[in-house]
Tab-separated table of C-alpha atoms and ligand atoms in Angstrom:
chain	number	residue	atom	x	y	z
Z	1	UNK	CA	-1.944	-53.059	18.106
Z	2	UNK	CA	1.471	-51.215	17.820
Z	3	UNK	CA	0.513	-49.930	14.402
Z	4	UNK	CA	-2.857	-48.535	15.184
Z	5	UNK	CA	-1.068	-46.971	18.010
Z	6	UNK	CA	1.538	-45.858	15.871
Z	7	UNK	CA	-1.053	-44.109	13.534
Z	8	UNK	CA	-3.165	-42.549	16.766
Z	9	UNK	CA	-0.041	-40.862	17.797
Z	10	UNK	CA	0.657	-39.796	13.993
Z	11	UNK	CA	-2.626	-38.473	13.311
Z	12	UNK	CA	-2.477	-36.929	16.581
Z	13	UNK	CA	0.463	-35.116	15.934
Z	14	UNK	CA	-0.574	-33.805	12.106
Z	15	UNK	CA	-3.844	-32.881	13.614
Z	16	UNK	CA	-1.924	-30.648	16.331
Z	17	UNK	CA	0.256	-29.406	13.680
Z	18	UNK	CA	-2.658	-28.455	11.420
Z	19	UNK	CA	-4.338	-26.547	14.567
Z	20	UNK	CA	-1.526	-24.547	15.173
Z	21	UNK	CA	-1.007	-23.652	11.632
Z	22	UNK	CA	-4.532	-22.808	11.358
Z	23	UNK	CA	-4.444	-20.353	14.590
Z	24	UNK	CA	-1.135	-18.585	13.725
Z	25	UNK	CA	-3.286	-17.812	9.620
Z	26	UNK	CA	-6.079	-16.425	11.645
Z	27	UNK	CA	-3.885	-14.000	14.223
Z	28	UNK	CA	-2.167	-12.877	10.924
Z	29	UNK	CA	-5.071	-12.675	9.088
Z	30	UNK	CA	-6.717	-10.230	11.520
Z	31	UNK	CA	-3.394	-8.588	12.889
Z	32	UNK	CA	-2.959	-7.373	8.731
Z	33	UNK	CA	-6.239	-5.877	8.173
Z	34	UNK	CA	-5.534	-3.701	11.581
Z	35	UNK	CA	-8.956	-4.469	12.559
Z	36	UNK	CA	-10.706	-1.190	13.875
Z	37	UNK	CA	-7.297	0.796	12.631
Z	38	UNK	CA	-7.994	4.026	10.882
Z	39	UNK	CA	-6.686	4.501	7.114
Z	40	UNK	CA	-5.851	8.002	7.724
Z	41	UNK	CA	-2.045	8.598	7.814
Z	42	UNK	CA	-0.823	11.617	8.491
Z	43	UNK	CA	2.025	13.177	6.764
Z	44	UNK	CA	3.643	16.226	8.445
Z	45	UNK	CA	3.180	19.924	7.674
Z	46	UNK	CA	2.904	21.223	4.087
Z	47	UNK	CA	5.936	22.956	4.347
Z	48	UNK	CA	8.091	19.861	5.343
Z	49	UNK	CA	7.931	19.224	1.294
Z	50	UNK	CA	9.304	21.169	-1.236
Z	51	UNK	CA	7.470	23.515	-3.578
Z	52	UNK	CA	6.685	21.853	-7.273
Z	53	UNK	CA	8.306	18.345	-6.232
Z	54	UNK	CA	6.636	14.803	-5.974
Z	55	UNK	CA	8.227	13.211	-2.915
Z	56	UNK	CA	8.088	9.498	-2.334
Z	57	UNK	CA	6.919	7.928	0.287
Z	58	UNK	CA	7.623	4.016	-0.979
Z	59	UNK	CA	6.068	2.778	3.029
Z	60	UNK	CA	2.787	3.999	1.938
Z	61	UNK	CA	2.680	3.803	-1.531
Z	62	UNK	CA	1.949	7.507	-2.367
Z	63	UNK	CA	3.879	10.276	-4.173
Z	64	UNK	CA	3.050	13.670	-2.257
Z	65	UNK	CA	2.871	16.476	-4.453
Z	66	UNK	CA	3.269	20.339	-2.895
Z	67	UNK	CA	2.799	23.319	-5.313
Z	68	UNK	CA	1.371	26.789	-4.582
Z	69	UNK	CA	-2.322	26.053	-3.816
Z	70	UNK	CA	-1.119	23.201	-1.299
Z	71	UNK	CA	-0.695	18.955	-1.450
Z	72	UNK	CA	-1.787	16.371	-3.298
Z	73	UNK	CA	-1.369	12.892	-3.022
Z	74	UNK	CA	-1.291	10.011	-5.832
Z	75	UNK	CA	-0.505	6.569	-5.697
Z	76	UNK	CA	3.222	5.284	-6.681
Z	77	UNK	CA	1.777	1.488	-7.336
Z	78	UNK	CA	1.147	0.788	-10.861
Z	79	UNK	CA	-2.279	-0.517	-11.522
Z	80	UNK	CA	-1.061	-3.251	-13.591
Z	81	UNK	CA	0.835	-5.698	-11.390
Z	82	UNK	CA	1.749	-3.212	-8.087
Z	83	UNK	CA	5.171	-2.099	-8.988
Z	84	UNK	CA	6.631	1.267	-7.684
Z	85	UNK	CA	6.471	3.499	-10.329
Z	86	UNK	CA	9.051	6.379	-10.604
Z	87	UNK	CA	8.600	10.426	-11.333
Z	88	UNK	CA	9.388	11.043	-14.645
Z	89	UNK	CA	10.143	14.752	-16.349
Z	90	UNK	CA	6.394	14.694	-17.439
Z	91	UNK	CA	4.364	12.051	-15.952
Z	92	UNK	CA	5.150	8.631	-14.302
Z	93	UNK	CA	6.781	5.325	-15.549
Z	94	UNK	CA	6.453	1.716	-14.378
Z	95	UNK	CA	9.857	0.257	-13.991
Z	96	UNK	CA	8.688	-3.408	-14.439
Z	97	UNK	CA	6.711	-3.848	-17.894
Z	98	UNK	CA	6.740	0.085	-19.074
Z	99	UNK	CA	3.545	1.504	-18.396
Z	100	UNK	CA	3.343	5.429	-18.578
Z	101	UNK	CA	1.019	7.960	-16.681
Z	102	UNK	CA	0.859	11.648	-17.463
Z	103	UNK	CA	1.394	14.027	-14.993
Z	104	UNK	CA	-2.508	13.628	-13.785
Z	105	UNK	CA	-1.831	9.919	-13.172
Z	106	UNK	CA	-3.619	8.946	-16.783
Z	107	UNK	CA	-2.583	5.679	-18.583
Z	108	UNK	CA	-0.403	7.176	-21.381
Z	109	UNK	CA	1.090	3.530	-22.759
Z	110	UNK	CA	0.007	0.165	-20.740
Z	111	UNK	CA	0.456	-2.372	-19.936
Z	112	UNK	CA	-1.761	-1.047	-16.986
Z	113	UNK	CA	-5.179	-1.069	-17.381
Z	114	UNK	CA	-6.095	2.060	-14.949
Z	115	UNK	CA	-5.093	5.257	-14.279
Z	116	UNK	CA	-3.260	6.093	-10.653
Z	117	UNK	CA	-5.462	6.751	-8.133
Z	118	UNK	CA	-5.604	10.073	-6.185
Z	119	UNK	CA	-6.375	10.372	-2.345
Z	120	UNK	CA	-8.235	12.672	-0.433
Z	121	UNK	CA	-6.653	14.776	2.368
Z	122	UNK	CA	-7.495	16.803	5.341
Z	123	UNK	CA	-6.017	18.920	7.844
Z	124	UNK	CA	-6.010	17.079	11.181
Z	125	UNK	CA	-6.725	19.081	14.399
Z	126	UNK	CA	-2.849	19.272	15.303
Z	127	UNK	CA	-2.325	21.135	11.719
Z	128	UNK	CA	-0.767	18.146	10.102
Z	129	UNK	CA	-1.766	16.907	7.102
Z	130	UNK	CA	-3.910	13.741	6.773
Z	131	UNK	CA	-4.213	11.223	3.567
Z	132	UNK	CA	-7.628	8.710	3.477
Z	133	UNK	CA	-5.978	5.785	1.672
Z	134	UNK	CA	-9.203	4.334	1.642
Z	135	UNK	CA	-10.581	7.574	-0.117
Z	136	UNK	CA	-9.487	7.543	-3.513
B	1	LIG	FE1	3.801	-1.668	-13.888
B	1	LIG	FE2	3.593	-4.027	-15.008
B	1	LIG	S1	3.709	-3.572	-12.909
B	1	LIG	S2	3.689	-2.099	-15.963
């Protein structure tokens, strides 16, 4: 009788455990993919980046690029395994296994298997500038 009690209270106790776990993945799981959460970001005024530089912004993943006709935004993840690439004199390099991009984002040298993706932006009603990083 102690034993089956014994084994009530322990399968009790992992089931408990279990449930909790289970309830703290789901709040994450939702909580992550900002459930009814816009992709839009925006990113200040064109002028708050300097003329014919990529500037970094590593939170979002995205170079921003300013020249005379106005911004553009690519991606700073490599598409082979995520890494943060870095602005080279003529294009973009992967830090991790070498991959090159040309200055248009293109897959110069892999290993990564697709070229950088580009965003779309818009002005937002308050004049700021607005990236889609769902729009690529
Ligand atoms: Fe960039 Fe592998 S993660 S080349």
């Amino acid at each position: 009788m102690k034993r089956r009690n014994f084994l009530k209270r322990v399968s009790l106790i992992l089931a408990s455990v279990a449930g909790a776990i289970g309830g703290i993945s789901l709040i994450r799981i939702f909580s992550s993919n900002q459930v009814g959460k816009s992709s839009k970001i925006k990113i200040g005024l064109p002028s708050d980046y300097p003329l014919d530089t990529y500037t970094l912004i590593e939170d979002h993943g995205i170079f921003i690029y300013r020249d005379h006709e106005g911004l553009q935004v690519v991606s700073s993840i490599c598409t082979h395994l995520g890494c943060t690439i870095q602005r080279t004199t003529d294009g973009f390099e992967c830090p991790c296994h070498g991959s090159c991009f040309s200055d248009s984002g293109e897959v110069l040298s892999g290993p990564a298997p697709r070229s950088l993706s580009w965003y779309s932006i818009e002005k937002s009603p308050d004049g700021r500038v607005q990236v889609d990083l769902d729009s690529k």
